[in-house]
XYZ file of C-alpha atoms in Angstrom:
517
model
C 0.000 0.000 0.000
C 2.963 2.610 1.211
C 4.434 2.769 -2.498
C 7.598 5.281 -3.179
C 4.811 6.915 -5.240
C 2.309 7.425 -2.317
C 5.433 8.530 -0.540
C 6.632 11.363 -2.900
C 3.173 12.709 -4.016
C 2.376 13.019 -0.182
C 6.054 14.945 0.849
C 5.346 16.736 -1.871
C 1.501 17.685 -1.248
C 2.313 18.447 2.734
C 5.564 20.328 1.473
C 3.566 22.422 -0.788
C 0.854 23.427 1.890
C 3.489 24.373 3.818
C 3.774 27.881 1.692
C 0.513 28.800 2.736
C 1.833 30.221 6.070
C 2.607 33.030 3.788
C -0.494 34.507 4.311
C -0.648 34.566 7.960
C 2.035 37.564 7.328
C 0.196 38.803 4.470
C -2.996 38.507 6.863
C -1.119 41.285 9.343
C -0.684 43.943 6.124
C -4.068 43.504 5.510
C -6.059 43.906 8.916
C -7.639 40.275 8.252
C -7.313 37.972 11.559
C -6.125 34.751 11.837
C -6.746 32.472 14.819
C -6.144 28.726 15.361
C -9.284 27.036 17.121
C -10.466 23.718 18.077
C -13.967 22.892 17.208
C -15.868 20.013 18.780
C -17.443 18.063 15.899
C -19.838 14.890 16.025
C -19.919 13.235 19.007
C -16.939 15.896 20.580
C -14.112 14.876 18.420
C -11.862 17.752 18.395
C -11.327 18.884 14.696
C -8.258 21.274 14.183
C -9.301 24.377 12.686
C -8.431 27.952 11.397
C -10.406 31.023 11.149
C -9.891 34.479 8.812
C -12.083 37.486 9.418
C -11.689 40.236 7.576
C -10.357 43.533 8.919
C -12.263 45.611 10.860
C -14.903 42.780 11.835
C -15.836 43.878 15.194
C -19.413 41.914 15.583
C -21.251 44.685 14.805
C -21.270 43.527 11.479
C -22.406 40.324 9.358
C -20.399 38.615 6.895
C -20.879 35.780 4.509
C -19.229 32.674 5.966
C -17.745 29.968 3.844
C -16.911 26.683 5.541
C -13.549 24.461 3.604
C -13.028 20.758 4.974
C -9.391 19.989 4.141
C -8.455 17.070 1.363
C -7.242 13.745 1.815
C -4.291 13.454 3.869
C -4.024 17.575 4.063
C -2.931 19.597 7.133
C -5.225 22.258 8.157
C -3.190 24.980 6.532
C -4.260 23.968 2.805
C -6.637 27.017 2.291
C -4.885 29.782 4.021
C -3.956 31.322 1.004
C -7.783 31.565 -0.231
C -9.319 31.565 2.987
C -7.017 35.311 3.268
C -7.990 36.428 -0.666
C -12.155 35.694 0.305
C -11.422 37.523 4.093
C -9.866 40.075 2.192
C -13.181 40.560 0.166
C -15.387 40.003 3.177
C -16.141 36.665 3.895
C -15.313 35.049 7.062
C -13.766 31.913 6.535
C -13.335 28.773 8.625
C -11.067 25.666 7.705
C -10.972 22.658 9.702
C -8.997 19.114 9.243
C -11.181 16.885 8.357
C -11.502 14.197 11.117
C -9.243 11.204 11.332
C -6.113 12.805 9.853
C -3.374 14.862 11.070
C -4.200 16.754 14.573
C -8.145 16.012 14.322
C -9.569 13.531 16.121
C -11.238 10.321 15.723
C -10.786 8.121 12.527
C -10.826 8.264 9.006
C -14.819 8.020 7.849
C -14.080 8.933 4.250
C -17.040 11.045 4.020
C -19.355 8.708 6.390
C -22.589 10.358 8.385
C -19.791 11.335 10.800
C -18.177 14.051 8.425
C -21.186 15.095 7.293
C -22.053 16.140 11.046
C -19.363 17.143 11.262
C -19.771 20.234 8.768
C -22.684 20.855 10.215
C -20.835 21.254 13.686
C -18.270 23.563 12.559
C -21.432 25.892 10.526
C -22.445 25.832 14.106
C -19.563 26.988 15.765
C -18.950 29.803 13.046
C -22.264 31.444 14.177
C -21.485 31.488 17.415
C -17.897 32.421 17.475
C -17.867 34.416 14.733
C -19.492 37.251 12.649
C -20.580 34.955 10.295
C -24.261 35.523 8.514
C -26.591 32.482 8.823
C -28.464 33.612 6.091
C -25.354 33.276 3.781
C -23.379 30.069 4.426
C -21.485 28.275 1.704
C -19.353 25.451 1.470
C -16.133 24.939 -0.580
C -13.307 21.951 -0.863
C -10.892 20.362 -2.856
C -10.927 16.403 -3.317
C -11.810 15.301 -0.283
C -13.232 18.616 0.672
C -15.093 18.896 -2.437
C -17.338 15.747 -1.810
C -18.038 16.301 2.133
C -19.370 19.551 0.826
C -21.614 18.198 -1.848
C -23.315 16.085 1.092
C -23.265 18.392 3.575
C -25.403 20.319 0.810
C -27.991 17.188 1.216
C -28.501 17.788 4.704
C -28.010 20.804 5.651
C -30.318 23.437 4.476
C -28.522 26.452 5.313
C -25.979 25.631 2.812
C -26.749 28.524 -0.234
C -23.729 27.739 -2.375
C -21.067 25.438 -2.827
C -18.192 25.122 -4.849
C -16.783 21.512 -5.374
C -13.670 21.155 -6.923
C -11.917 17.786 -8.455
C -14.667 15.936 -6.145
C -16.477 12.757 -6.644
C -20.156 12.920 -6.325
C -20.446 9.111 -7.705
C -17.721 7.304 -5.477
C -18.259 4.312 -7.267
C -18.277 5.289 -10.597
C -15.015 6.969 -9.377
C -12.874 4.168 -8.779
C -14.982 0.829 -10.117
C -15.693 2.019 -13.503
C -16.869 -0.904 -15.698
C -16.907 -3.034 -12.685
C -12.865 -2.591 -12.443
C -10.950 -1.667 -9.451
C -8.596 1.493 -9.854
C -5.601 0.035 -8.572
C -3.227 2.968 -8.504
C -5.787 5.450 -7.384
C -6.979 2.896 -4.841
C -3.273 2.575 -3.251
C -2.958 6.208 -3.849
C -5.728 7.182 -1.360
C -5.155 4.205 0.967
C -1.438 4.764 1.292
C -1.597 8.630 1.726
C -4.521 7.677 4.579
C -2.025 5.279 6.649
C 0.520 7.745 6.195
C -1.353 11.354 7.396
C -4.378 9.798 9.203
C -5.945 7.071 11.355
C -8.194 4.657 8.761
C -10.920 3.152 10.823
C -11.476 -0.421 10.668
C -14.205 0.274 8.296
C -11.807 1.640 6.342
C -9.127 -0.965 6.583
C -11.845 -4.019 5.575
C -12.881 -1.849 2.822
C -9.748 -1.407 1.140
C -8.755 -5.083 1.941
C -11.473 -6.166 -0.015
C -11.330 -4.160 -2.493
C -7.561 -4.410 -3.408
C -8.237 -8.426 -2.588
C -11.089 -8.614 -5.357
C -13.000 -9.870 -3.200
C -16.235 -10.754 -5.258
C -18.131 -12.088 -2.111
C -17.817 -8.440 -0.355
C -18.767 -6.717 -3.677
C -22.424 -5.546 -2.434
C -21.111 -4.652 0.469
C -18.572 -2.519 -1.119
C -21.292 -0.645 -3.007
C -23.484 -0.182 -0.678
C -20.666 1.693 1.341
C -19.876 3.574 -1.672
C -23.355 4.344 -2.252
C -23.855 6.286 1.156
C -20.744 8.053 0.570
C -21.688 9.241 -2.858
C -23.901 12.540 -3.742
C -25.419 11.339 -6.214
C -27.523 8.880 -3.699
C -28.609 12.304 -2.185
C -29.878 14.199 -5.456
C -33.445 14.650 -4.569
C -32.137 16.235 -1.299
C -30.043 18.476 -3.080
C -32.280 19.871 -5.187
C -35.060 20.258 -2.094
C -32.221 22.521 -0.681
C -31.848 24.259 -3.540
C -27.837 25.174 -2.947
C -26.051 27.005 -6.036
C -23.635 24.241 -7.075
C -20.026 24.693 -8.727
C -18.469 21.628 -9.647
C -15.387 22.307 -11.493
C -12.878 19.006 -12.425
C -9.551 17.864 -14.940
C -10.235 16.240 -18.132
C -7.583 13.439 -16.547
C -8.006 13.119 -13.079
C -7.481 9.527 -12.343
C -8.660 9.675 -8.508
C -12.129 11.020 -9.594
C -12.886 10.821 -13.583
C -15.024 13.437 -15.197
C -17.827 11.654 -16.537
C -19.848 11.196 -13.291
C -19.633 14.514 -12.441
C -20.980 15.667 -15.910
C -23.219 12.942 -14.872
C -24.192 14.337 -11.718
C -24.211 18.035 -12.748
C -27.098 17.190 -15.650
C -29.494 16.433 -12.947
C -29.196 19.103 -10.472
C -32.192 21.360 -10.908
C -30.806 24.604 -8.948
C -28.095 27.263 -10.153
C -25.484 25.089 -11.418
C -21.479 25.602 -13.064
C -19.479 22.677 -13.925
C -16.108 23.456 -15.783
C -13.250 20.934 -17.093
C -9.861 21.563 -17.702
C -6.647 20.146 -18.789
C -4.664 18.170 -15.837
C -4.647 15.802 -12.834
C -6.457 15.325 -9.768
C -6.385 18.666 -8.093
C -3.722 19.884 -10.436
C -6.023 22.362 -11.851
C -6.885 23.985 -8.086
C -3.266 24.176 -7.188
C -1.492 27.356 -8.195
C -4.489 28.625 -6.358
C -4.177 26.991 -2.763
C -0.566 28.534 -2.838
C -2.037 31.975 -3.870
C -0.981 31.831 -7.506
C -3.592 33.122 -9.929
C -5.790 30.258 -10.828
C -8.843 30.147 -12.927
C -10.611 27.797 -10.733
C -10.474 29.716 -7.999
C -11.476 32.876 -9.709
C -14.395 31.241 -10.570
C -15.662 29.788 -6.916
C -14.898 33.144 -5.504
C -17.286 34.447 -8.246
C -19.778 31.916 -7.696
C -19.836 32.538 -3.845
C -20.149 36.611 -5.052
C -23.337 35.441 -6.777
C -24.845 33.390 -4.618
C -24.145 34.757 -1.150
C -23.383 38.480 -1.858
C -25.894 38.820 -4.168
C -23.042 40.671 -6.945
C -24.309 41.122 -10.119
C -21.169 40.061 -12.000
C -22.973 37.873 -14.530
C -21.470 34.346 -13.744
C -25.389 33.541 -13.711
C -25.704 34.615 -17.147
C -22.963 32.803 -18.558
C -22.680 29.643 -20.655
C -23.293 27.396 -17.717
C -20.815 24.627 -18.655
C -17.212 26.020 -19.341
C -14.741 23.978 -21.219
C -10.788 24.313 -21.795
C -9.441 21.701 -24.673
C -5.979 19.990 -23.742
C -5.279 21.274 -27.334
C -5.716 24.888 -27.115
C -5.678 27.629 -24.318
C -9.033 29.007 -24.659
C -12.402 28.144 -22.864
C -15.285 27.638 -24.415
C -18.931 27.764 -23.406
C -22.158 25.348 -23.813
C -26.063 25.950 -22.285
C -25.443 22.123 -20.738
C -23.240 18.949 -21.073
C -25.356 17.117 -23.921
C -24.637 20.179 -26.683
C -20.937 19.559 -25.832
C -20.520 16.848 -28.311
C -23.580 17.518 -30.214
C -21.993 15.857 -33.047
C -21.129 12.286 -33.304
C -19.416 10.178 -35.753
C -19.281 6.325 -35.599
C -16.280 4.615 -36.409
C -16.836 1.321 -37.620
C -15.409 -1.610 -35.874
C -15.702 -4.428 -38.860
C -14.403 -8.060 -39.181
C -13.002 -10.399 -36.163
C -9.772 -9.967 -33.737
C -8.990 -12.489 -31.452
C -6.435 -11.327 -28.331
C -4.547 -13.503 -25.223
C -4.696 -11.977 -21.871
C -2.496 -10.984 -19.626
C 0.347 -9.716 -21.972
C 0.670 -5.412 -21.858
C 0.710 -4.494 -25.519
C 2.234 -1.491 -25.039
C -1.005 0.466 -24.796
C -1.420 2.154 -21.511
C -3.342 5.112 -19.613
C -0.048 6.151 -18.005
C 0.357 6.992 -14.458
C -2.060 8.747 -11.906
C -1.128 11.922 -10.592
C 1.676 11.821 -13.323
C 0.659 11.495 -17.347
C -1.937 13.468 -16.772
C 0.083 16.272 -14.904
C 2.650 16.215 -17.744
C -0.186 16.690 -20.694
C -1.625 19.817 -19.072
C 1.861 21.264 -18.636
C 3.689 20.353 -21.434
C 0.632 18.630 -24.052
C 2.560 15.438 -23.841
C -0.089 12.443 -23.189
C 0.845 9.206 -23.066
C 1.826 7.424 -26.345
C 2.173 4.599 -28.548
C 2.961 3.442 -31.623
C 0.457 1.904 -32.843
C 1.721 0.184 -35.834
C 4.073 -1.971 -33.300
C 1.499 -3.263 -31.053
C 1.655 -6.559 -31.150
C -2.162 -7.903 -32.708
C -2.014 -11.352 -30.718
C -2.210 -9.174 -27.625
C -4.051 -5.791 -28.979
C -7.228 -5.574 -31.203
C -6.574 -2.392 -33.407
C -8.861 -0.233 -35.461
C -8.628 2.456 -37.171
C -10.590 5.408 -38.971
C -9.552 7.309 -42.319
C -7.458 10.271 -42.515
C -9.329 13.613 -41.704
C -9.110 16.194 -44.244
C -9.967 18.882 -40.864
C -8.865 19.032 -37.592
C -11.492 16.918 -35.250
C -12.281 18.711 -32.321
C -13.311 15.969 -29.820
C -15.731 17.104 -27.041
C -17.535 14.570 -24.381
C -17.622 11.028 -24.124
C -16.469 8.730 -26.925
C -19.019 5.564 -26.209
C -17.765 1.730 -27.228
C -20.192 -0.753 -28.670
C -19.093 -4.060 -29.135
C -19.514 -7.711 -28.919
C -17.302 -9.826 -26.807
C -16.344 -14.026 -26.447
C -14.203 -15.087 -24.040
C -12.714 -18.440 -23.656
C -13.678 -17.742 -19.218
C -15.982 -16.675 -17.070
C -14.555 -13.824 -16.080
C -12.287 -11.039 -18.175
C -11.315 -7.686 -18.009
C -9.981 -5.472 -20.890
C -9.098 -1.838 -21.676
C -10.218 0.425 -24.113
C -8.492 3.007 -25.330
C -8.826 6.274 -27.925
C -5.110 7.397 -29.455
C -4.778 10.520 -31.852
C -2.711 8.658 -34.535
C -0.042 11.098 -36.868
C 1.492 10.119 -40.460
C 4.657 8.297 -38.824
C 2.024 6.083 -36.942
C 2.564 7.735 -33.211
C -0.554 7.271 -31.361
C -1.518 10.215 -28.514
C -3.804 9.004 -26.294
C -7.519 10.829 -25.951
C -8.713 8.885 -23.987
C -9.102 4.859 -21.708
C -12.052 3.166 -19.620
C -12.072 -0.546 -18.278
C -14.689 -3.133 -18.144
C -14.639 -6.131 -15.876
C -16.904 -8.971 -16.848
C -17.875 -11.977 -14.562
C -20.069 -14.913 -14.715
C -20.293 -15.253 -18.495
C -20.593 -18.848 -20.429
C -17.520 -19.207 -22.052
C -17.919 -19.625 -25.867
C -21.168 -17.657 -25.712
C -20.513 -13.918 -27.163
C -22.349 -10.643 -24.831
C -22.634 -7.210 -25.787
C -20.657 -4.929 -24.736
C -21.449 -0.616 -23.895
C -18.781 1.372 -22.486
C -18.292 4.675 -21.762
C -14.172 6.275 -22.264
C -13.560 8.693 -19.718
C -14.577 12.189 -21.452
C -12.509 15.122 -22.613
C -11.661 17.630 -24.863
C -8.963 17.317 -27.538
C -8.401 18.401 -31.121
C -7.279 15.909 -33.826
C -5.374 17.253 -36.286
C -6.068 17.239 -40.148
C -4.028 14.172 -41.190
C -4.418 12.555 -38.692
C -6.728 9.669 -37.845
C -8.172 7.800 -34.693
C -7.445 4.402 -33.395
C -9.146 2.509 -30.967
C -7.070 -0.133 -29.148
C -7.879 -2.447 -26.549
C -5.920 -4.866 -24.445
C -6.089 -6.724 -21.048
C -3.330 -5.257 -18.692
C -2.805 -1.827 -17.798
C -0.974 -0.799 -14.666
C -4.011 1.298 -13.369
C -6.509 -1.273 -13.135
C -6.612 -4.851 -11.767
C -7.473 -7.317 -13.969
C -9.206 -10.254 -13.768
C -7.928 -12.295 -16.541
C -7.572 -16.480 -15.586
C -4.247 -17.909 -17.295
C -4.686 -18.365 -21.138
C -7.925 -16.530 -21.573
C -8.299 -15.219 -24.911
C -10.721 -12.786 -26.032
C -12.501 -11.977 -29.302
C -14.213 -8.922 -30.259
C -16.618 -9.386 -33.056
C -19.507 -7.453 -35.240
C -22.326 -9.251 -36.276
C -24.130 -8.096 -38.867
C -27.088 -7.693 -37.234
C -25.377 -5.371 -34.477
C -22.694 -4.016 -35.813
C -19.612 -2.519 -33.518
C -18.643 0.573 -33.697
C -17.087 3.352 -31.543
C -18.732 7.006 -31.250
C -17.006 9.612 -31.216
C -18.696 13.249 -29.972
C -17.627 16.080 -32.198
C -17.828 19.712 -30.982
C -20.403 21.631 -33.878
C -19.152 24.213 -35.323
């Protein structure tokens, strides 16, 4: 579980934090206040907190308050450098650790009933010890943060607004797309929660299980994912009636966009969700170190909105905000189905028969690291697709495009499948192929099969994690798909071999959502 990697993007998360104290001098230029308080949550476990007023707050005055839970495995510090900015423009602003890790107390609920109390406790405290407005309460987090928020929005009605950033609101769909566990993401979280925090023995079964494959614990497993998940809590939601931000990276491998687009399509209040180019977080974090960040810009806008009551038109804005991995600028759509208004099938014709458990070559990369590199540098993970080796990849390809493609949404896999088991698991995924034959990738999604009659062929719908990203003219697309990639466990039995077929009378193809121009 406690892999070098969990170790080096954890020093290097806690070492970043650590340049938020900057604002704690900034915080004496500006008048703002900054006190360190302990807050009794749920059941009197003593969550670590901060608090910035701004200047001049003297009681005899109200403020909007806006309440951040810390991320996974983060100290209390993380926000300071926002929680001064929103002071600074008069909100009061209370961070707490979120119980179970670092100085907090109790154990780690990942988002339980516990945690949602506990938001509840500390919106509490900030009307009483503070000049906080309980007419105008919002909610705000990254990760971690980000989906306590979303359910404290379920069930507690004096949420107004919330901004939810690189959150889950599907746990399940998060990490067991197409019934496959997300290995790396899974050790990820679990080592970074040993490391910072005190897993509960909840907790510790859970991830047993679930790193075990442990089929027999499998409705158990969703059922806990269920409670921890938003979108289990819509109907609440919308009875609240909280303004909801959800902003997210086109390649964050923790928490994949398409269940928040998912998520956001059904929420009947004010709503924002925006996608950009990166990794989990990676697209909040120039902000929590008081860089100039577009997401943040944003929230602070929303919460303007929606608990000032500033007319500074983010509510008459193209609700759903884009930003390609291709090019630099944003663009804007009424809601997430006109994103890739256009589709265009690729057809999947003839027969290919692949063995398991062989990488082809063909890979999603690493979390917190491929994706990182492609929003800095537009370098995805590649391959070259003419040297895949066919007994252990099925490759297809389109034509040449005479125009650039411009790729917006979710490309959507339909396809029939034998296998030679019961059980199977394979990858898709979507490359940008160039003249020499290098493949980019666009996108990857798993599927995890179980129980099937060997011999007997099943259809086959999945859904590759969405995005944004412009072919260019030349080029053409590829679909590949194989059985091992280091994200994702696989469930392959020795000498399985796998055949992906389409009959004429349903034909396979592979849809691919177009931005209309």
């Amino acid at each position: 579980m406690r892999t070098p990697l969990v170790f080096a993007v954890s020093a290097a998360l806690v070492a970043g934090t650590a340049l938020g104290l900057a604002p704690a001098a900034h915080a004496a230029e500006s008048g703002t206040s900054v006190r360190f308080v302990d807050i009794a949550g749920e059941g009197g476990t003593v969550l670590k907190a901060n608090v910035v007023t701004p200047a001049g707050a003297d009681g005899s005055a109200r403020y909007p308050v806006i309440v951040l839970p810390t991320s996974w495995a983060m100290p209390q510090i993380e926000y300071l450098a926002q929680a001064q900015k929103l002071a600074d423009s008069g909100y009061v602003v209370v961070s707490y650790n979120s119980r179970g890790f670092w100085q907090s107390g109790g154990e780690i609920e990942t988002a339980g009933p516990k945690d949602v109390a506990d938001a509840s406790k500390v919106i509490d405290w900030a009307l009483a010890h503070t000049p906080a407005d309980p007419a105008k309460v919002g909610m705000a987090g990254v990760s971690y943060g980000a989906g306590i928020s979303l359910l404290a929005a379920a069930h507690d009605k004096r949420i107004r607004a919330v901004a939810a950033l690189s959150g889950w609101a599907d746990l399940i769909e998060s990490i067991y797309s197409g019934r496959t566990q997300h290995l790396q993401a899974a050790g990820l979280l679990g080592g970074a929660g040993f490391l910072t925090g005190r897993p509960g023995p909840e907790l510790r079964q859970i991830l047993s299980d679930f790193l075990a494959s442990n089929l027999a614990k499998e409705g158990e497993m969703i059922e806990w994912g269920r409670q921890r998940s938003a979108a289990t809590q819509l109907d609440r939601i919308n009875a609240n009636g909280a303004a909801i931000m959800l902003g997210n990276a086109w390649g964050d491998t923790i928490f994949p966009p398409n269940q928040y687009a998912s998520f956001y399509e059904k929420l009947q209040g004010p709503k924002r969700l925006e996608f950009r180019p990166g990794d989990h977080a990676t697209a909040e974090a120039t902000g929590l170190l008081g860089l100039p960040n577009d997401t943040w810009t944003s929230a602070h806008r929303w919460f303007d909105r929606y608990l000032k009551g500033a007319d500074n038109g983010i509510d008459r804005e193209q609700p759903v905000q884009l930003k390609s991995r291709s090019t630099g600028g944003y663009e804007g759509y009424p809601d997430w189905k006109s994103v890739g208004a256009n589709e265009r099938k690729i057809a999947l014709g003839g027969s290919q028969r692949i063995w398991a458990n062989v990488d082809s070559g063909a890979n999603g990369g690493i979390v917190m690291l491929s994706n990182l590199l492609d929003q800095i540098l537009r370098t995805p993970p590649v391959a070259s697709i003419p040297l895949l080796p066919r007994s252990f990849a099925g490759v297809w390809q389109s034509e040449r495009y005479g125009s650039a493609q411009k790729v917006r949404g979710t490309a959507k896999l339909h396809t029939t499948v034998t296998s030679t088991k019961e059980s199977g698991t394979f990858v898709a995924y979507l490359y940008d192929v160039g003249p020499l034959g290098l493949g980019k990738l666009v996108s990857n999604a798993p599927y995890t099969f179980h129980d099937k009659t060997p011999g007997t062929p099943f259809g086959v719908d999945l859904e590759l994690f969405s995005t944004a990203y412009d072919v260019p003219a030349g080029h053409r697309l590829a679909l590949v798909v194989d059985t091992v990639d280091p994200l994702y466990i696989e469930h392959n039995p020795t000498g399985a071999q796998l055949t992906f077929s389409s009959p004429q009378t349903d034909p396979s193809y592979l849809s691919v959502p177009l931005r209309a121009e």
